[in-house]
Amino acid sequence: MRKAAWLLPILLCVTGLAAHAGHDAFLAEHAAQLEKANASVAAAIEQAQADPHYPVYHLRPAAYWNNDPNGPIYFDGRYHMFFQHNPYGEQWGNMSWAHVVSEDLVHWEHWPIALTPNPDSYDKGGIFSGCCVIDGGVPTILYTGVSPEVQCLATSTDGMRTWTKHPANPVIPERPRDGLEGFRDPFVWKEDGGWYMLIGSGIQGVGGAALLYRSRDLIAWEYLHPLCTGFATNWECPLFFPLGGRHVLVVSPHDDVRYAIGNYDRAAHTFAPGAWQRLDIAEGGPFYAPNSMFAPDGRLLLWGWVRGGGGEGHPWNGCLTLPRVLELRGDGTLGIEPAAELAALRGRHWRFEDVELDGRRPFVLEGVEGSALEIAVNIDIGNAERVGLEVRRPAGGKDAVDIAYDNKALRLHAGGHAGAFQVLPGEDGLQLRVFLDQSVVEVYANGRAALTTRVYPDENALGIALYSKGRPARARTVDVWAMGSIWNTRENEQ
Ligand code: FRU
């Protein structure tokens, strides 16, 4: 008995040392895997860049696949964005976190991949989506390790250049109850001195669910209850943030992303959602799994994944939307606009005023062309049935990409996608901002709707025209800017 008493501290010390050595080896293995992953991407950059459909001012890895944006955060003078990335191919797989960094939210550079799976470990099946918070000055990533789905932590002590998986991983090794559909994509925020976390899930027989946890130290987590449940069978990538005195919950339900503005009861930790609505109005569009952050000036910034791109001989697939600023408007609805900083990308400028659209023939903007453009139009619709613009327009005008407001069906169209939208009485006509980036099109309408689509036009289709149908309309102003690249240095030099 006595012998055992003095042996115990020695035993504990020896097992502690062994665990430490084990963790060191684990971290060394991670570093080796990262090196391999970074080399794989570097080897594919030139080929990816050779694709005329490769976007130049939308965030993406330097080559290969990406999906969800993860962990956007501002730290120590820089914006950081991570995203789901396959460093080995243009299809989903080997989920890792790519990392890009910016000082101005506009110009970015690639940093080495932050996290990649450790073979034979709790995250062997992928570093799935998550978030990043600053805990007492320490940048801390929370992600889902697969499989099975468990919640994990990684920290950085060198200004977010490298990331160390925490020895306590997985910090949430088990689901809080039976009958759940999925258990992933932690979203964490600080409230009343503690940490709160949502995990995307679903409760069988109930529907999609955002499960709420609480912690003092980001390591020991206590399950509280579902913050909210609702439609669909599973919610991925929940986001939850205050906006203009209310709260917004965003979920990705394996279908178009939905948000609800509602009331958060901070004492009971429950959320009563208002009506669920599309965050990007495109029905069945390429926008999915957004992520968000507060900028230092308090603006809520949000990026989504834009699916598609690449293909045979073009080793890339996917990018992110532009940073979108969300606001609660005076009438209680959501405002959505591209971040004002993007004006820094504007180069050559063309302007037209008082353009009469005769209801029959398109008005071609002579001498204006490009495949990376911002176009801002303010159109007095009059009694036209439809007004719009054609971009990526070939010489003869056939098969141009149509971006239009249907004033009868009350829908906004861009390329192959459309969604419900109505110019309201009292609004100053139709104000569109179109961001065309090779194969990516984002349309922002009247400061309160965004529609994302993909287009794959002929390389030489570069023209622009405006038109109205049914009756005349008038474009009060048309501004077109050539847009520059967001990459600080040539991507293959990084
Ligand atoms: C959403 C999603 C997430 C998951 C990640 C895996 O697109 O399915 O739920 O964490 O992608 O790449």
Short mmCIF file of C-alpha atoms and ligand atoms in Angstrom, two decimals:
data_model
loop_
_atom_site.label_atom_id
_atom_site.label_comp_id
_atom_site.label_asym_id
_atom_site.label_seq_id
_atom_site.Cartn_x
_atom_site.Cartn_y
_atom_site.Cartn_z
CA MET A 1 0.00 0.00 0.00
CA ARG A 2 2.78 2.41 1.11
CA LYS A 3 4.94 1.42 -1.86
CA ALA A 4 2.08 2.21 -4.27
CA ALA A 5 1.70 5.67 -2.74
CA TRP A 6 5.23 6.80 -3.64
CA LEU A 7 5.16 5.01 -6.97
CA LEU A 8 2.11 6.88 -8.16
CA PRO A 9 3.72 10.29 -8.86
CA ILE A 10 6.55 8.55 -10.76
CA LEU A 11 4.07 6.56 -12.79
CA LEU A 12 2.07 9.69 -13.58
CA CYS A 13 5.23 11.51 -14.60
CA VAL A 14 6.34 8.66 -16.89
CA THR A 15 2.92 8.37 -18.57
CA GLY A 16 2.86 12.17 -18.89
CA LEU A 17 6.24 12.17 -20.61
CA ALA A 18 5.16 9.34 -22.89
CA ALA A 19 1.99 11.24 -23.82
CA HIS A 20 4.06 14.34 -24.47
CA ALA A 21 6.47 12.46 -26.70
CA GLY A 22 3.45 10.93 -28.47
CA HIS A 23 1.97 14.37 -29.06
CA ASP A 24 5.28 15.72 -30.38
CA ALA A 25 5.43 12.89 -32.88
CA PHE A 26 1.83 13.62 -33.83
CA LEU A 27 2.69 17.28 -34.45
CA ALA A 28 5.77 16.35 -36.48
CA GLU A 29 3.58 14.10 -38.60
CA HIS A 30 1.17 17.01 -39.12
CA ALA A 31 4.04 19.25 -40.24
CA ALA A 32 5.18 16.58 -42.72
CA GLN A 33 1.65 16.20 -44.10
CA LEU A 34 1.38 19.99 -44.50
CA GLU A 35 4.62 20.12 -46.44
CA LYS A 36 3.37 17.45 -48.80
CA ALA A 37 0.04 19.24 -49.24
CA ASN A 38 1.63 22.64 -49.96
CA ALA A 39 4.01 21.09 -52.51
CA SER A 40 1.08 19.40 -54.24
CA VAL A 41 -0.77 22.71 -54.64
CA ALA A 42 2.33 24.58 -55.81
CA ALA A 43 2.81 22.06 -58.61
CA ALA A 44 -0.71 22.70 -59.97
CA ILE A 45 -0.83 26.52 -59.90
CA GLU A 46 0.31 27.27 -63.42
CA GLN A 47 -2.13 24.85 -64.97
CA ALA A 48 -5.02 26.22 -62.90
CA GLN A 49 -4.16 29.80 -63.85
CA ALA A 50 -4.12 28.95 -67.53
CA ASP A 51 -7.90 28.45 -67.45
CA PRO A 52 -9.68 31.55 -68.84
CA HIS A 53 -12.53 30.81 -66.42
CA TYR A 54 -10.28 31.07 -63.38
CA PRO A 55 -11.50 34.01 -61.24
CA VAL A 56 -9.01 36.79 -60.52
CA TYR A 57 -10.73 38.80 -57.82
CA HIS A 58 -12.61 36.12 -55.87
CA LEU A 59 -10.91 34.26 -53.04
CA ARG A 60 -9.84 30.68 -53.70
CA PRO A 61 -6.83 28.46 -53.10
CA ALA A 62 -3.96 28.83 -55.58
CA ALA A 63 -5.09 25.56 -57.21
CA TYR A 64 -7.42 22.59 -56.70
CA TRP A 65 -10.72 22.24 -54.86
CA ASN A 66 -12.27 24.50 -52.27
CA ASN A 67 -15.61 24.59 -50.52
CA ASP A 68 -16.78 26.37 -47.35
CA PRO A 69 -15.14 29.54 -46.02
CA ASN A 70 -13.94 28.85 -42.47
CA GLY A 71 -12.88 30.97 -39.51
CA PRO A 72 -12.73 34.50 -40.96
CA ILE A 73 -11.21 36.81 -38.37
CA TYR A 74 -9.32 40.07 -37.96
CA PHE A 75 -6.18 39.70 -35.86
CA ASP A 76 -3.19 41.92 -35.32
CA GLY A 77 -3.83 44.20 -38.30
CA ARG A 78 -4.82 41.51 -40.77
CA TYR A 79 -7.91 39.77 -42.06
CA HIS A 80 -7.55 36.01 -42.15
CA MET A 81 -9.71 33.66 -44.14
CA PHE A 82 -9.50 29.88 -44.18
CA PHE A 83 -11.45 27.51 -46.34
CA GLN A 84 -12.16 23.86 -46.97
CA HIS A 85 -9.57 22.73 -49.46
CA ASN A 86 -8.40 19.55 -51.14
CA PRO A 87 -4.67 20.05 -51.78
CA TYR A 88 -4.53 16.95 -53.97
CA GLY A 89 -7.26 17.37 -56.54
CA GLU A 90 -10.12 19.26 -58.11
CA GLN A 91 -12.77 17.15 -56.41
CA TRP A 92 -13.84 17.11 -52.75
CA GLY A 93 -11.50 15.10 -50.50
CA ASN A 94 -8.55 15.28 -48.06
CA MET A 95 -10.28 18.19 -46.36
CA SER A 96 -7.71 20.69 -45.12
CA TRP A 97 -7.86 24.38 -44.20
CA ALA A 98 -6.31 26.69 -46.80
CA HIS A 99 -5.32 30.11 -45.48
CA VAL A 100 -5.27 33.57 -47.08
CA VAL A 101 -4.40 36.89 -45.47
CA SER A 102 -5.13 40.55 -46.21
CA GLU A 103 -4.47 43.94 -44.68
CA ASP A 104 -7.27 45.75 -46.48
CA LEU A 105 -9.95 43.10 -47.14
CA VAL A 106 -9.23 43.47 -50.86
CA HIS A 107 -5.67 42.38 -51.63
CA TRP A 108 -4.73 38.94 -50.35
CA GLU A 109 -1.85 36.54 -50.22
CA HIS A 110 -1.73 32.81 -49.81
CA TRP A 111 -0.23 31.52 -46.61
CA PRO A 112 0.68 27.86 -46.17
CA ILE A 113 -2.16 25.44 -45.50
CA ALA A 114 -3.10 25.74 -41.81
CA LEU A 115 -4.45 22.29 -41.00
CA THR A 116 -4.52 18.93 -42.72
CA PRO A 117 -5.54 15.47 -41.47
CA ASN A 118 -3.21 13.34 -39.36
CA PRO A 119 -3.41 9.77 -40.67
CA ASP A 120 -4.80 7.25 -38.14
CA SER A 121 -6.06 9.96 -35.82
CA TYR A 122 -9.29 11.66 -34.73
CA ASP A 123 -9.16 13.87 -37.84
CA LYS A 124 -7.94 11.30 -40.37
CA GLY A 125 -11.15 11.69 -42.40
CA GLY A 126 -10.86 15.47 -42.74
CA ILE A 127 -10.50 18.83 -41.08
CA PHE A 128 -14.10 19.89 -41.60
CA SER A 129 -15.58 23.35 -41.24
CA GLY A 130 -15.34 25.54 -38.16
CA CYS A 131 -14.37 28.92 -36.84
CA CYS A 132 -11.55 30.93 -35.30
CA VAL A 133 -11.64 33.00 -32.10
CA ILE A 134 -9.04 34.88 -30.07
CA ASP A 135 -8.81 33.49 -26.54
CA GLY A 136 -6.77 35.75 -24.25
CA GLY A 137 -4.66 36.82 -27.23
CA VAL A 138 -4.27 33.28 -28.58
CA PRO A 139 -5.80 32.58 -32.00
CA THR A 140 -7.77 29.38 -31.63
CA ILE A 141 -9.43 27.34 -34.36
CA LEU A 142 -12.34 25.05 -33.60
CA TYR A 143 -13.05 22.49 -36.28
CA THR A 144 -14.77 19.18 -36.80
CA GLY A 145 -12.42 16.22 -37.04
CA VAL A 146 -13.71 13.24 -39.02
CA SER A 147 -14.59 10.50 -38.51
CA PRO A 148 -16.74 10.02 -36.58
CA GLU A 149 -17.50 13.73 -36.26
CA VAL A 150 -15.77 15.15 -33.16
CA GLN A 151 -14.93 18.73 -32.23
CA CYS A 152 -11.27 19.75 -32.07
CA LEU A 153 -9.02 22.70 -31.27
CA ALA A 154 -5.82 24.12 -32.73
CA THR A 155 -3.91 27.18 -31.58
CA SER A 156 -1.23 29.45 -32.98
CA THR A 157 1.54 31.24 -31.13
CA ASP A 158 3.32 32.73 -34.16
CA GLY A 159 0.82 35.23 -35.51
CA MET A 160 -1.36 32.55 -37.17
CA ARG A 161 1.42 31.26 -39.41
CA THR A 162 1.41 27.74 -38.02
CA TRP A 163 -1.18 25.84 -36.04
CA THR A 164 -0.81 23.27 -33.29
CA LYS A 165 -3.50 20.68 -32.74
CA HIS A 166 -4.38 20.59 -29.05
CA PRO A 167 -3.31 17.59 -26.94
CA ALA A 168 -6.81 17.45 -25.40
CA ASN A 169 -8.37 16.73 -28.82
CA PRO A 170 -11.03 15.82 -29.48
CA VAL A 171 -12.49 18.28 -27.00
CA ILE A 172 -16.01 17.03 -27.73
CA PRO A 173 -15.56 13.34 -28.47
CA GLU A 174 -19.22 12.36 -28.33
CA ARG A 175 -22.63 13.50 -29.42
CA PRO A 176 -24.83 14.80 -26.62
CA ARG A 177 -27.73 12.46 -27.41
CA ASP A 178 -28.93 9.71 -29.73
CA GLY A 179 -30.90 10.28 -32.89
CA LEU A 180 -28.82 13.10 -34.35
CA GLU A 181 -28.23 13.69 -38.07
CA GLY A 182 -24.70 15.06 -38.34
CA PHE A 183 -22.61 16.79 -35.69
CA ARG A 184 -20.27 19.32 -37.25
CA ASP A 185 -19.18 22.87 -38.09
CA PRO A 186 -18.64 24.59 -34.70
CA PHE A 187 -19.46 28.29 -34.59
CA VAL A 188 -18.22 30.03 -31.43
CA TRP A 189 -18.81 33.44 -29.87
CA LYS A 190 -18.11 35.14 -26.56
CA GLU A 191 -20.97 36.19 -24.34
CA ASP A 192 -21.00 37.38 -20.72
CA GLY A 193 -17.42 36.25 -20.18
CA GLY A 194 -18.03 32.71 -21.44
CA TRP A 195 -17.82 30.91 -24.78
CA TYR A 196 -20.85 29.61 -26.59
CA MET A 197 -20.82 27.24 -29.52
CA LEU A 198 -23.34 26.05 -32.07
CA ILE A 199 -22.92 22.73 -33.81
CA GLY A 200 -24.84 21.95 -36.99
CA SER A 201 -27.02 18.88 -36.65
CA GLY A 202 -30.54 17.52 -36.98
CA ILE A 203 -32.82 15.70 -34.59
CA GLN A 204 -34.58 12.69 -36.02
CA GLY A 205 -38.31 13.27 -36.10
CA VAL A 206 -37.86 16.99 -35.40
CA GLY A 207 -35.68 18.54 -38.12
CA GLY A 208 -32.54 20.60 -38.63
CA ALA A 209 -30.93 21.73 -35.37
CA ALA A 210 -28.26 24.09 -34.06
CA LEU A 211 -26.99 22.52 -30.83
CA LEU A 212 -25.81 24.93 -28.15
CA TYR A 213 -22.79 24.33 -25.91
CA ARG A 214 -21.05 26.47 -23.29
CA SER A 215 -17.45 26.59 -22.03
CA ARG A 216 -15.14 28.67 -19.84
CA ASP A 217 -11.90 27.66 -21.57
CA LEU A 218 -12.82 26.32 -25.06
CA ILE A 219 -11.72 22.87 -23.90
CA ALA A 220 -14.37 21.59 -21.46
CA TRP A 221 -17.79 21.98 -23.10
CA GLU A 222 -21.19 21.60 -21.51
CA TYR A 223 -24.14 20.77 -23.73
CA LEU A 224 -27.14 23.02 -23.08
CA HIS A 225 -29.92 22.36 -25.63
CA PRO A 226 -30.79 23.09 -29.26
CA LEU A 227 -30.69 26.86 -29.74
CA CYS A 228 -33.18 26.36 -32.54
CA THR A 229 -34.71 23.54 -34.58
CA GLY A 230 -36.66 23.68 -37.81
CA PHE A 231 -37.03 22.61 -41.41
CA ALA A 232 -34.95 20.01 -43.32
CA THR A 233 -33.25 17.03 -41.70
CA ASN A 234 -29.82 18.51 -41.06
CA TRP A 235 -28.30 21.97 -40.79
CA GLU A 236 -24.66 22.50 -41.71
CA CYS A 237 -22.52 25.50 -40.87
CA PRO A 238 -24.77 27.42 -38.45
CA LEU A 239 -23.90 31.12 -37.96
CA PHE A 240 -25.42 33.25 -35.22
CA PHE A 241 -24.81 36.95 -34.69
CA PRO A 242 -26.40 40.13 -33.37
CA LEU A 243 -27.48 42.61 -36.05
CA GLY A 244 -29.12 45.95 -35.41
CA GLY A 245 -30.56 44.95 -32.04
CA ARG A 246 -31.85 41.59 -33.21
CA HIS A 247 -30.16 38.25 -33.94
CA VAL A 248 -29.69 36.35 -37.16
CA LEU A 249 -29.33 32.59 -37.53
CA VAL A 250 -27.97 31.29 -40.85
CA VAL A 251 -28.07 27.60 -41.75
CA SER A 252 -26.99 25.51 -44.74
CA PRO A 253 -29.64 22.80 -45.09
CA HIS A 254 -28.22 20.85 -48.08
CA ASP A 255 -30.34 23.23 -50.16
CA ASP A 256 -30.33 27.01 -50.58
CA VAL A 257 -28.87 28.74 -47.53
CA ARG A 258 -31.56 30.22 -45.26
CA TYR A 259 -31.48 32.90 -42.61
CA ALA A 260 -33.97 34.03 -40.01
CA ILE A 261 -34.02 37.31 -38.14
CA GLY A 262 -35.34 36.73 -34.64
CA ASN A 263 -35.16 37.30 -30.93
CA TYR A 264 -32.46 35.83 -28.75
CA ASP A 265 -33.34 35.35 -25.10
CA ARG A 266 -29.93 35.74 -23.45
CA ALA A 267 -31.12 34.35 -20.11
CA ALA A 268 -32.76 31.20 -21.45
CA HIS A 269 -30.38 30.93 -24.45
CA THR A 270 -33.17 30.33 -26.88
CA PHE A 271 -33.79 31.87 -30.27
CA ALA A 272 -37.23 32.53 -31.73
CA PRO A 273 -36.73 32.78 -35.49
CA GLY A 274 -38.90 34.88 -37.78
CA ALA A 275 -39.57 33.69 -41.33
CA TRP A 276 -36.77 31.66 -42.98
CA GLN A 277 -35.55 33.26 -46.20
CA ARG A 278 -32.90 32.69 -48.84
CA LEU A 279 -29.66 34.47 -48.03
CA ASP A 280 -28.67 34.48 -51.71
CA ILE A 281 -31.87 34.66 -53.74
CA ALA A 282 -30.76 32.28 -56.53
CA GLU A 283 -32.97 29.21 -56.39
CA GLY A 284 -30.75 26.14 -56.57
CA GLY A 285 -27.73 28.40 -57.06
CA PRO A 286 -24.03 27.77 -56.40
CA PHE A 287 -23.94 29.75 -53.11
CA TYR A 288 -23.53 27.60 -50.00
CA ALA A 289 -22.09 27.24 -46.48
CA PRO A 290 -21.26 30.91 -45.76
CA ASN A 291 -19.18 32.11 -42.85
CA SER A 292 -19.09 35.49 -41.12
CA MET A 293 -17.13 37.81 -38.86
CA PHE A 294 -17.32 41.25 -37.38
CA ALA A 295 -14.86 43.72 -38.94
CA PRO A 296 -12.97 46.00 -36.54
CA ASP A 297 -15.48 48.78 -37.33
CA GLY A 298 -18.42 46.56 -36.35
CA ARG A 299 -19.68 45.62 -39.82
CA LEU A 300 -20.89 42.09 -40.22
CA LEU A 301 -18.99 40.54 -43.15
CA LEU A 302 -20.09 37.33 -44.81
CA TRP A 303 -18.61 35.15 -47.56
CA GLY A 304 -20.17 32.08 -49.16
CA TRP A 305 -18.77 29.22 -51.15
CA VAL A 306 -19.44 29.53 -54.91
CA ARG A 307 -19.53 26.04 -56.34
CA GLY A 308 -18.12 24.97 -59.68
CA GLY A 309 -15.38 25.72 -62.17
CA GLY A 310 -12.30 23.95 -63.43
CA GLY A 311 -12.53 20.62 -65.22
CA GLU A 312 -10.40 18.53 -67.53
CA GLY A 313 -6.87 19.97 -67.56
CA HIS A 314 -7.90 22.81 -65.23
CA PRO A 315 -7.03 21.76 -61.67
CA TRP A 316 -9.34 24.00 -59.65
CA ASN A 317 -12.93 24.02 -58.49
CA GLY A 318 -14.84 26.60 -56.43
CA CYS A 319 -14.19 30.03 -54.96
CA LEU A 320 -15.73 32.36 -52.38
CA THR A 321 -18.13 35.25 -52.92
CA LEU A 322 -16.93 38.79 -52.40
CA PRO A 323 -17.17 39.97 -48.80
CA ARG A 324 -20.80 40.96 -48.25
CA VAL A 325 -21.87 43.44 -45.61
CA LEU A 326 -25.10 42.54 -43.84
CA GLU A 327 -27.22 45.12 -42.11
CA LEU A 328 -30.59 45.32 -40.48
CA ARG A 329 -32.51 47.92 -42.43
CA GLY A 330 -34.91 50.41 -40.91
CA ASP A 331 -37.87 48.30 -42.07
CA GLY A 332 -36.53 45.27 -40.21
CA THR A 333 -35.34 43.43 -43.32
CA LEU A 334 -31.83 42.38 -44.26
CA GLY A 335 -29.56 44.69 -46.23
CA ILE A 336 -26.79 43.09 -48.27
CA GLU A 337 -24.03 44.89 -50.19
CA PRO A 338 -20.50 44.14 -51.30
CA ALA A 339 -17.89 45.66 -48.95
CA ALA A 340 -17.04 49.25 -49.93
CA GLU A 341 -13.32 48.44 -49.87
CA LEU A 342 -13.71 46.58 -53.17
CA ALA A 343 -13.64 49.94 -54.97
CA ALA A 344 -9.84 49.66 -54.60
CA LEU A 345 -9.91 47.06 -57.40
CA ARG A 346 -11.45 49.46 -59.90
CA GLY A 347 -9.26 50.39 -62.85
CA ARG A 348 -10.29 51.81 -66.20
CA HIS A 349 -13.71 53.46 -66.02
CA TRP A 350 -16.47 54.00 -68.60
CA ARG A 351 -19.59 56.05 -67.90
CA PHE A 352 -22.85 56.51 -69.81
CA GLU A 353 -25.76 58.71 -68.84
CA ASP A 354 -29.39 58.87 -69.91
CA VAL A 355 -29.35 55.82 -72.14
CA GLU A 356 -32.73 55.33 -73.79
CA LEU A 357 -33.68 51.67 -74.07
CA ASP A 358 -36.27 51.44 -76.82
CA GLY A 359 -37.92 48.15 -75.86
CA ARG A 360 -36.68 46.43 -79.01
CA ARG A 361 -32.96 46.50 -79.81
CA PRO A 362 -30.16 46.14 -77.28
CA PHE A 363 -28.02 49.22 -76.68
CA VAL A 364 -24.42 48.10 -77.06
CA LEU A 365 -21.84 49.87 -74.90
CA GLU A 366 -19.43 50.56 -77.73
CA GLY A 367 -15.78 50.21 -76.87
CA VAL A 368 -16.46 48.64 -73.48
CA GLU A 369 -15.36 45.09 -72.91
CA GLY A 370 -13.93 42.76 -70.36
CA SER A 371 -14.28 39.56 -68.40
CA ALA A 372 -13.35 40.99 -64.97
CA LEU A 373 -15.66 43.96 -64.47
CA GLU A 374 -17.86 45.78 -62.04
CA ILE A 375 -20.97 47.26 -63.66
CA ALA A 376 -23.28 49.63 -61.80
CA VAL A 377 -26.56 50.61 -63.44
CA ASN A 378 -29.46 52.71 -62.28
CA ILE A 379 -32.50 52.03 -64.43
CA ASP A 380 -35.82 53.81 -64.53
CA ILE A 381 -37.96 50.82 -65.50
CA GLY A 382 -40.96 52.80 -66.70
CA ASN A 383 -43.54 50.31 -67.89
CA ALA A 384 -41.05 47.86 -69.37
CA GLU A 385 -41.78 44.18 -68.87
CA ARG A 386 -38.15 43.39 -68.48
CA VAL A 387 -34.93 45.35 -68.26
CA GLY A 388 -31.47 43.97 -68.21
CA LEU A 389 -27.95 43.79 -69.43
CA GLU A 390 -26.01 41.30 -71.42
CA VAL A 391 -22.45 40.59 -70.39
CA ARG A 392 -19.84 38.27 -71.90
CA ARG A 393 -21.53 39.26 -75.16
CA PRO A 394 -19.97 37.93 -78.37
CA ALA A 395 -19.76 40.13 -81.45
CA GLY A 396 -23.12 39.00 -82.90
CA GLY A 397 -24.84 39.17 -79.52
CA LYS A 398 -25.90 35.53 -79.53
CA ASP A 399 -25.60 33.54 -76.28
CA ALA A 400 -24.62 36.49 -74.11
CA VAL A 401 -25.06 36.13 -70.34
CA ASP A 402 -28.40 37.72 -69.49
CA ILE A 403 -28.82 39.64 -66.22
CA ALA A 404 -32.36 40.94 -65.94
CA TYR A 405 -35.21 42.10 -63.79
CA ASP A 406 -38.55 40.66 -64.85
CA ASN A 407 -41.02 43.32 -63.89
CA LYS A 408 -44.01 41.02 -64.48
CA ALA A 409 -42.90 37.84 -62.77
CA LEU A 410 -41.01 39.92 -60.17
CA ARG A 411 -37.83 37.95 -60.47
CA LEU A 412 -34.17 38.71 -60.85
CA HIS A 413 -32.22 36.59 -63.35
CA ALA A 414 -28.53 36.06 -63.93
CA GLY A 415 -27.21 33.41 -66.29
CA GLY A 416 -28.97 30.15 -65.46
CA HIS A 417 -30.31 31.24 -62.06
CA ALA A 418 -33.14 33.38 -60.78
CA GLY A 419 -34.95 34.31 -57.60
CA ALA A 420 -37.82 36.38 -56.26
CA PHE A 421 -37.17 40.11 -56.25
CA GLN A 422 -39.34 43.19 -56.58
CA VAL A 423 -38.50 46.84 -57.07
CA LEU A 424 -40.61 48.52 -54.40
CA PRO A 425 -42.67 51.66 -54.74
CA GLY A 426 -40.59 54.51 -53.38
CA GLU A 427 -37.32 52.99 -54.48
CA ASP A 428 -35.16 54.86 -56.94
CA GLY A 429 -35.70 52.42 -59.82
CA LEU A 430 -33.53 49.36 -60.24
CA GLN A 431 -29.99 49.69 -58.98
CA LEU A 432 -27.82 46.78 -59.94
CA ARG A 433 -24.20 46.15 -59.18
CA VAL A 434 -22.86 43.31 -61.22
CA PHE A 435 -19.51 41.73 -60.44
CA LEU A 436 -18.26 39.66 -63.32
CA ASP A 437 -15.09 37.68 -62.73
CA GLN A 438 -14.41 35.32 -65.67
CA SER A 439 -16.89 32.57 -64.72
CA VAL A 440 -18.35 34.09 -61.54
CA VAL A 441 -21.27 36.49 -61.54
CA GLU A 442 -22.59 38.22 -58.43
CA VAL A 443 -25.52 40.60 -58.75
CA TYR A 444 -26.53 42.96 -55.95
CA ALA A 445 -29.90 44.66 -56.28
CA ASN A 446 -31.14 47.77 -54.48
CA GLY A 447 -28.93 47.12 -51.46
CA ARG A 448 -31.07 44.24 -50.28
CA ALA A 449 -30.62 41.20 -52.52
CA ALA A 450 -27.67 39.19 -53.78
CA LEU A 451 -27.75 36.56 -56.51
CA THR A 452 -24.75 34.39 -57.39
CA THR A 453 -24.31 32.30 -60.50
CA ARG A 454 -21.64 30.67 -62.66
CA VAL A 455 -21.16 31.15 -66.39
CA TYR A 456 -18.77 29.51 -68.83
CA PRO A 457 -18.82 31.69 -71.95
CA ASP A 458 -16.50 31.72 -74.89
CA GLU A 459 -13.17 33.35 -74.10
CA ASN A 460 -13.74 36.04 -76.74
CA ALA A 461 -17.23 37.03 -75.59
CA LEU A 462 -16.44 40.29 -73.82
CA GLY A 463 -19.06 42.88 -74.78
CA ILE A 464 -21.86 44.54 -72.82
CA ALA A 465 -25.32 45.72 -73.86
CA LEU A 466 -28.41 47.04 -72.09
CA TYR A 467 -32.00 46.44 -73.10
CA SER A 468 -35.64 46.76 -72.18
CA LYS A 469 -38.52 44.59 -73.37
CA GLY A 470 -42.16 45.38 -73.96
CA ARG A 471 -41.82 49.13 -73.36
CA PRO A 472 -39.00 51.66 -73.25
CA ALA A 473 -36.94 52.25 -70.15
CA ARG A 474 -34.06 54.55 -69.34
CA ALA A 475 -30.69 53.84 -67.81
CA ARG A 476 -29.94 56.99 -65.84
CA THR A 477 -26.32 56.02 -65.26
CA VAL A 478 -24.11 53.15 -66.31
CA ASP A 479 -20.65 52.80 -64.81
CA VAL A 480 -18.25 50.08 -65.81
CA TRP A 481 -14.87 49.47 -64.23
CA ALA A 482 -12.20 47.00 -65.23
CA MET A 483 -11.35 45.08 -62.05
CA GLY A 484 -7.84 44.17 -60.98
CA SER A 485 -6.53 41.04 -59.32
CA ILE A 486 -6.78 40.59 -55.54
CA TRP A 487 -3.47 38.77 -55.28
CA ASN A 488 -0.66 40.81 -53.79
CA THR A 489 2.07 38.91 -55.54
CA ARG A 490 2.06 36.46 -58.41
CA GLU A 491 0.44 33.36 -57.00
CA ASN A 492 3.12 30.99 -58.23
CA GLU A 493 5.78 32.95 -56.36
CA GLN A 494 4.21 32.25 -52.98
C1 FRU B 1 -20.73 22.05 -46.05
C2 FRU B 1 -19.96 20.88 -45.47
C3 FRU B 1 -19.80 21.01 -43.98
C4 FRU B 1 -18.57 20.20 -43.73
C5 FRU B 1 -17.73 20.50 -44.94
C6 FRU B 1 -16.87 19.37 -45.38
O1 FRU B 1 -20.44 22.25 -47.40
O2 FRU B 1 -20.56 19.66 -45.81
O3 FRU B 1 -20.90 20.57 -43.23
O4 FRU B 1 -17.92 20.56 -42.55
O5 FRU B 1 -18.63 20.84 -45.96
O6 FRU B 1 -16.02 19.76 -46.42
#
